[in-house]
Tab-separated table of C-alpha atoms in Angstrom:
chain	number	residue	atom	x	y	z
I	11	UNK	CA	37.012	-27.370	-15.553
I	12	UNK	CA	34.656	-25.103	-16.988
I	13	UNK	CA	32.777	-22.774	-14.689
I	14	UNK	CA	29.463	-21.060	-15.082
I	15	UNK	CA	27.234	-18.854	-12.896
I	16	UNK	CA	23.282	-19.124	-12.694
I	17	UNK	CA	21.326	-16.476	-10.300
I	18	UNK	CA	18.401	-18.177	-9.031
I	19	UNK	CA	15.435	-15.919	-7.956
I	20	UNK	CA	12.829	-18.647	-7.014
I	21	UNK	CA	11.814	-20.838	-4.232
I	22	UNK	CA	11.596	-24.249	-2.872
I	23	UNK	CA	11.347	-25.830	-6.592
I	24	UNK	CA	14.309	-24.044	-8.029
I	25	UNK	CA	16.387	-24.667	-4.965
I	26	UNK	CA	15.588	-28.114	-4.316
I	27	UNK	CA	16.750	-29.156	-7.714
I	28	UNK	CA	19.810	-27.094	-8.877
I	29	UNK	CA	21.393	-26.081	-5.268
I	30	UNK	CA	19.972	-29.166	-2.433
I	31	UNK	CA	17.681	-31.146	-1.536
I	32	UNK	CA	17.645	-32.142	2.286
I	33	UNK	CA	14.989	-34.728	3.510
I	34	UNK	CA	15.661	-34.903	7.668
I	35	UNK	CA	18.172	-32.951	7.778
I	36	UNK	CA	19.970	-35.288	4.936
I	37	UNK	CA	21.029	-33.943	1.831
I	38	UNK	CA	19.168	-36.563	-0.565
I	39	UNK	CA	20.408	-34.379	-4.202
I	40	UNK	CA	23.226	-32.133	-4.231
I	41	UNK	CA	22.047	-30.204	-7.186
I	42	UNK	CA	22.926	-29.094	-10.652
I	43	UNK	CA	26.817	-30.006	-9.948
I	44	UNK	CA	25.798	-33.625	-9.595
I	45	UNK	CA	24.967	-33.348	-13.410
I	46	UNK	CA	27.431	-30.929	-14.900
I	47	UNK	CA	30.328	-31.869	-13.523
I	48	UNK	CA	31.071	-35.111	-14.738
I	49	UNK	CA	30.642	-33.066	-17.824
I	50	UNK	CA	33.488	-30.743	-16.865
I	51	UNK	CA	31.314	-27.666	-15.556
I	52	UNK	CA	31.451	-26.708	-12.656
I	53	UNK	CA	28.203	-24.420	-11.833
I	54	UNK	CA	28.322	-20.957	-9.142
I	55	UNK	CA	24.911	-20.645	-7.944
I	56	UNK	CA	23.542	-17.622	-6.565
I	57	UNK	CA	20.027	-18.287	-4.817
I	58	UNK	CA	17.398	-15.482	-3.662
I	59	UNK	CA	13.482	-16.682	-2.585
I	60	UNK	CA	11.160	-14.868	-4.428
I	61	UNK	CA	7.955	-13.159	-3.494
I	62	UNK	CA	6.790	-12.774	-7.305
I	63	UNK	CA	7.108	-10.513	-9.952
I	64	UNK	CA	5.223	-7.479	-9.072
I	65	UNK	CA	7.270	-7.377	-5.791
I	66	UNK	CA	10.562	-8.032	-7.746
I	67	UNK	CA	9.805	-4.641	-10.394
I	68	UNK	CA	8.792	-2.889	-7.083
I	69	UNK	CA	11.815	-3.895	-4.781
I	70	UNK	CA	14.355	-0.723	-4.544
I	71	UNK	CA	17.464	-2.903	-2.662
I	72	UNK	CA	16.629	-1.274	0.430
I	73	UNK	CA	14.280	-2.596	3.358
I	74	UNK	CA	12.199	-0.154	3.534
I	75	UNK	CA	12.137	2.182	6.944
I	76	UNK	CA	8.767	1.244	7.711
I	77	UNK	CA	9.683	-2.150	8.971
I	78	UNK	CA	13.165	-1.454	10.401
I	79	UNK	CA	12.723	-3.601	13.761
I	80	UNK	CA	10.242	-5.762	12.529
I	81	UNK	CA	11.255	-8.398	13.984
I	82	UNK	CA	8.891	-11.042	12.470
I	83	UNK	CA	10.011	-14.746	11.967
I	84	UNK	CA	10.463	-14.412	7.753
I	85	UNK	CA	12.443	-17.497	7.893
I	86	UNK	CA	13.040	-18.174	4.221
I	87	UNK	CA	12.248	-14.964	3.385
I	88	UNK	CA	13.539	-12.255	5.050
I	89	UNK	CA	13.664	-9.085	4.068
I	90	UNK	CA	16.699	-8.508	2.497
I	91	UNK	CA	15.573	-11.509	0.150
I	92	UNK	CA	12.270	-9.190	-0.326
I	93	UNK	CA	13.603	-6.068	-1.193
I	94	UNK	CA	16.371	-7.241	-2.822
I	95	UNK	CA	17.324	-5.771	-6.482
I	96	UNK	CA	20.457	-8.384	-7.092
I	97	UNK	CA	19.157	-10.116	-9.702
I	98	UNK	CA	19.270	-6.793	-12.094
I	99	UNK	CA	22.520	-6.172	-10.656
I	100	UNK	CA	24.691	-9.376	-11.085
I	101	UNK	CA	26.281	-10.784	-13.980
I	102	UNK	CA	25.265	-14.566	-14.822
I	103	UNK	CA	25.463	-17.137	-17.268
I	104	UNK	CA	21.813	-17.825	-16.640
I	105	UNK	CA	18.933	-16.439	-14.775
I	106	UNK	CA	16.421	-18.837	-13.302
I	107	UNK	CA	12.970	-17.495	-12.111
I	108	UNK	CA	9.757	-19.772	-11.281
I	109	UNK	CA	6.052	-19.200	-11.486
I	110	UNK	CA	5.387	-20.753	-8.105
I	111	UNK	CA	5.796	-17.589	-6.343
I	112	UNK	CA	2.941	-15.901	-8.271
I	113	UNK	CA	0.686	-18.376	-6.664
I	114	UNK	CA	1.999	-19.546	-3.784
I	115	UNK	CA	3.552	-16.079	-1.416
I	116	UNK	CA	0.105	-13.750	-0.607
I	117	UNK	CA	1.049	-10.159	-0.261
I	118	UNK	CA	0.339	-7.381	2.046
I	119	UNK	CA	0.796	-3.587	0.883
I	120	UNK	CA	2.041	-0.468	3.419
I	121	UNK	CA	-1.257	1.824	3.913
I	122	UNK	CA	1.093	4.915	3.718
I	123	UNK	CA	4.282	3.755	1.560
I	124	UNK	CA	2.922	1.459	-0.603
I	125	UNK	CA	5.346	-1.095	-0.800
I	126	UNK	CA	4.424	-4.799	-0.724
I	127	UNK	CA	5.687	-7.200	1.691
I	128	UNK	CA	4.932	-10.987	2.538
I	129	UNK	CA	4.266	-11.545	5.543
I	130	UNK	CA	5.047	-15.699	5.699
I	131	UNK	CA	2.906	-17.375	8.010
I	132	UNK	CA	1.696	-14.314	9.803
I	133	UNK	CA	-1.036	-16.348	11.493
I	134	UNK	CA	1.651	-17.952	13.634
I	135	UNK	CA	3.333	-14.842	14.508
I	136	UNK	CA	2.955	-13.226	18.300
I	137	UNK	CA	-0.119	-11.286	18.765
I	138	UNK	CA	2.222	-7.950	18.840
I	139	UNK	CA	3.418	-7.956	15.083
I	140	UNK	CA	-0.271	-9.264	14.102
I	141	UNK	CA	-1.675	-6.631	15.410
I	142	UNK	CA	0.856	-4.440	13.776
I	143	UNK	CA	0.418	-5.613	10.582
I	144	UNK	CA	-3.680	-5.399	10.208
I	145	UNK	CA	-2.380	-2.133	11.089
I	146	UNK	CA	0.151	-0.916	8.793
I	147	UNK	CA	-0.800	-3.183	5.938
I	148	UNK	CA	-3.872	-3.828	3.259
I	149	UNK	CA	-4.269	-7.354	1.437
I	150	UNK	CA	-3.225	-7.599	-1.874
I	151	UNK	CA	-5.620	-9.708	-4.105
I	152	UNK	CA	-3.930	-12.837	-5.832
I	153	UNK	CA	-2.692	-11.822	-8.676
I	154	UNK	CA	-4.570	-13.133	-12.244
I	155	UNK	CA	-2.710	-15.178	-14.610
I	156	UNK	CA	-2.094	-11.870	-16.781
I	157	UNK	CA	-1.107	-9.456	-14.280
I	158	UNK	CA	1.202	-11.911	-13.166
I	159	UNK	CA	2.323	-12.224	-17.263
I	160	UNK	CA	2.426	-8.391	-17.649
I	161	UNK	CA	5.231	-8.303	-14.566
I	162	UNK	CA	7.254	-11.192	-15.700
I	163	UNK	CA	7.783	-10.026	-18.911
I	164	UNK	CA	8.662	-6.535	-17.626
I	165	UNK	CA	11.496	-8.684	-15.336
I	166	UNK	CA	12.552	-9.798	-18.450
I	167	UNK	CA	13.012	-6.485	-20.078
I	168	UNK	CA	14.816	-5.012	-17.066
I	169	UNK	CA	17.088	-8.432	-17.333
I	170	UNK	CA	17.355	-8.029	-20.992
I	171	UNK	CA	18.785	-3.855	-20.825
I	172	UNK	CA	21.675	-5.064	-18.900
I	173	UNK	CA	22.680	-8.749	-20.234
I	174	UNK	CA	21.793	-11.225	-23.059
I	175	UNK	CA	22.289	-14.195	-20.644
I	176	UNK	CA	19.300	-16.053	-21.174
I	177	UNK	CA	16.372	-16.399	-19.101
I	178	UNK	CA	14.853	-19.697	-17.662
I	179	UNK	CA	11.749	-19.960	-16.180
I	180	UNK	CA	9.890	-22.783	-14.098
I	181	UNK	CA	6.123	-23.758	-14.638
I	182	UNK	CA	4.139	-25.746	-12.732
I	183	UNK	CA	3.329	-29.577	-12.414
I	184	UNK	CA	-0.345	-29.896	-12.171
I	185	UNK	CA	-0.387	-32.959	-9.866
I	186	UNK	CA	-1.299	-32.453	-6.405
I	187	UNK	CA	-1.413	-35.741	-4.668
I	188	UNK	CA	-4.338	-36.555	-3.113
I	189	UNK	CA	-6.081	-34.640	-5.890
I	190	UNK	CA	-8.829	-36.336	-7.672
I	191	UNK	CA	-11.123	-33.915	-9.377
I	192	UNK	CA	-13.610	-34.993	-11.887
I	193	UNK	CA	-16.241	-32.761	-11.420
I	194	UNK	CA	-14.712	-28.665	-11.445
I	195	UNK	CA	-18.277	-26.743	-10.534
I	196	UNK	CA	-17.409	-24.529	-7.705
I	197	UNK	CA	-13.753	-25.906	-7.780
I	198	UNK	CA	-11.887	-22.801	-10.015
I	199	UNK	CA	-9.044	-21.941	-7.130
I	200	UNK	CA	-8.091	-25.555	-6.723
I	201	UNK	CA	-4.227	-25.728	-6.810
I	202	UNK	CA	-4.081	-28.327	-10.698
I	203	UNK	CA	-6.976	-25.430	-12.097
I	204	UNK	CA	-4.746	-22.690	-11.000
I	205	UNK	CA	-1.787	-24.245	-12.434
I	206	UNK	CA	-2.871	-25.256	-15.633
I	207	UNK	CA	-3.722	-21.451	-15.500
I	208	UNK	CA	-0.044	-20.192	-15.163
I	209	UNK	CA	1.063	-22.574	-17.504
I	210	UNK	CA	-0.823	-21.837	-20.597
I	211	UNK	CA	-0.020	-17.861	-19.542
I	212	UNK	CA	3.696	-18.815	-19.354
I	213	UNK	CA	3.707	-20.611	-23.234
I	214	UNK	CA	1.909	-17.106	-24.570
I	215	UNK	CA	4.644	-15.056	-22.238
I	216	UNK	CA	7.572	-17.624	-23.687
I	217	UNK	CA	5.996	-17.627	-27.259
I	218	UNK	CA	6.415	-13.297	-27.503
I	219	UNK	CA	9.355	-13.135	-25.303
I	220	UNK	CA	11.484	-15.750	-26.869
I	221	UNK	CA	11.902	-17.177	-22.589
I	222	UNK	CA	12.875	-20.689	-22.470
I	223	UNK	CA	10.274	-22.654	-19.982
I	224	UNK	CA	11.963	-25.358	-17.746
I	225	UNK	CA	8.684	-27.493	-18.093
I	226	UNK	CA	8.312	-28.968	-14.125
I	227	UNK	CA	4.676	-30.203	-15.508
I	228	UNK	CA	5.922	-32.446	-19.180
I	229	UNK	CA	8.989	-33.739	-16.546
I	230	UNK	CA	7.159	-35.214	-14.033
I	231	UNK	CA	4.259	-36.203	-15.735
I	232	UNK	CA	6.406	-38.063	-17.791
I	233	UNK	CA	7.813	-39.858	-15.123
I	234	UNK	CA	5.127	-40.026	-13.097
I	235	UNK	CA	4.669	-37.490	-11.006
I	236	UNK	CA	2.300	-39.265	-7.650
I	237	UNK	CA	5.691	-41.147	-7.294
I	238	UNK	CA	8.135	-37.868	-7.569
I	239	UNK	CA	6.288	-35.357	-5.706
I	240	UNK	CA	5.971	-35.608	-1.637
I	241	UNK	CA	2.974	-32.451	-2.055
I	242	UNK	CA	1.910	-30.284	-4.702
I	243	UNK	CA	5.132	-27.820	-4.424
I	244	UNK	CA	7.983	-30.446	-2.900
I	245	UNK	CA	9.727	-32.868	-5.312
I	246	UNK	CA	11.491	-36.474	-4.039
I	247	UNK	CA	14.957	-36.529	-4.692
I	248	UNK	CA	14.773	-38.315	-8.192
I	249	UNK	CA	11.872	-36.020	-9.533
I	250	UNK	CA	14.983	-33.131	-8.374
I	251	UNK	CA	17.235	-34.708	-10.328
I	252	UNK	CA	15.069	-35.045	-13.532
I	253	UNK	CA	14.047	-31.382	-13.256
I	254	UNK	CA	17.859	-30.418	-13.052
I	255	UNK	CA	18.368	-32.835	-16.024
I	256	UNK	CA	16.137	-30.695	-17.805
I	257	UNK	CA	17.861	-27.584	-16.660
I	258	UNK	CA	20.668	-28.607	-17.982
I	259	UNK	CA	19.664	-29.859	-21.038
I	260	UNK	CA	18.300	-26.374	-21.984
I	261	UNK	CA	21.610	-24.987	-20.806
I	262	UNK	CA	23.431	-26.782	-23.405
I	263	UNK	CA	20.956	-26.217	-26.007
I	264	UNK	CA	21.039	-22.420	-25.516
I	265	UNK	CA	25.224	-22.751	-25.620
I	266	UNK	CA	25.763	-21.509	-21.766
I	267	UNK	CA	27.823	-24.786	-21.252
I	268	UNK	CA	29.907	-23.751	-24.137
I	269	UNK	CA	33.759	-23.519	-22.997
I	270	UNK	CA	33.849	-20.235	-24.889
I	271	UNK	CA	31.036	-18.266	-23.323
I	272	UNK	CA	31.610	-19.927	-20.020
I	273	UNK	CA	35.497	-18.649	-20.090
I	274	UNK	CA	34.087	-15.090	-21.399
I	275	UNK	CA	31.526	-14.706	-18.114
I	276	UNK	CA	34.177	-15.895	-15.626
């Protein structure tokens, strides 16, 4: 049995296809391994959220000071996940990022320190930390399709000092369901707009970087993606499984399944 390592640094779409999928407390698609090994790979994963690029370049390892006894209810986030600076640390076969988080987490930066920090579903948070964090913290502005670019592609540089294991990353699928836009006048921040957006910046980002795009959008459209997707970011089971077919079809075309590199990384 071959064995290969990925580090994922992304969120609900690049866990719920290549680690689990759970639907009611089910597990519905056990990930990548479902694929691969049948194939005779067997596949480490190594799984951080992300809170995009910018905060990825900015993130030191350390949670900074400033919020030591924070005790806010990050769930899937927290901030170890944050501040985190594995992912130019570890050794992999594969690194797997995702565009979602450049649209999807809405950061806060530290008046005094500057860092940035996401502060997931602050609204529902006791009045106490709210209070604290209008205090302590400034909205960030979402960030455009290129300023998102510019720090993905400096991720990939920092990635690319330290290892030659490729670099995969996720776009978006346009569909939202429920979504039936024919008229766009006063519509520019809906979620397919903003999408279509990322993707087009993530084909210029791919075409200079050489970055190989796991393309969510071709996969499920493809397969019909009203029937695959439960809401605009959450996949069924099956459309999970034909994104992770894709993942691993890239894999194998990039040579990562390749007994010989797998047995050199392990």
């Amino acid at each position: 049995m071959r064995r290969i390592t990925l580090f994922l640094k992304g969120n609900v779409d690049v866990y719920d296809s290549l680690h689990s999928c759970r639907l009611g407390g089910r597990v519905t698609w056990n990930g990548l391994n479902e694929i691969l090994r049948p194939q005779g790979v067997s596949v480490r994963l190594k799984h951080e959220t992300s809170t995009g690029a910018q905060a990825l370049l900015e993130a030191g390892g350390d949670v900074p000071a400033e919020l030591a006894g924070f005790d806010a209810p990050l769930r899937a986030y927290p901030l170890e996940s944050q501040f985190s600076a594995r992912l130019f640390a570890s050794d992999a076969d594969a690194f797997v990022l995702s565009v979602m988080p450049e649209i999807a987490a809405r950061l806060v930066r530290h008046r005094e320190k500057g860092f940035l920090f996401f502060p997931y579903e602050a609204a529902s948070w006791p009045a106490p930390l709210r209070e604290r964090l209008a205090r302590e913290f400034v909205e960030v502005p979402p960030s455009t399709v290129e300023q998102s670019m510019e720090a993905l592609e400096g991720v990939l540089e920092r990635l690319a000092a330290r290892s030659d294991a490729p670099v995969l990353i996720y776009n978006l699928s346009c569909a939202a369901p429920g979504e039936f836009i024919h008229c766009h006048l006063g519509l520019e921040d809906a979620f397919s707009t903003v999408a279509r957006r990322f993707n087009l910046g993530l084909i210029e980002l791919s075409a200079r970087s050489g970055v190989s795009i796991v393309d969510v959008d071709a996969v499920l459209a493809r397969a019909g993606a009203d029937r695959l997707k439960l809401d605009a970011t959450h996949l069924a089971p099956e459309g999970c499984c034909l994104v992770a077919q894709e993942v691993a079809r890239i894999l194998a075309d990039l040579g990562v399944l390749e007994e010989e590199r797998a047995c050199a990384r392990a």
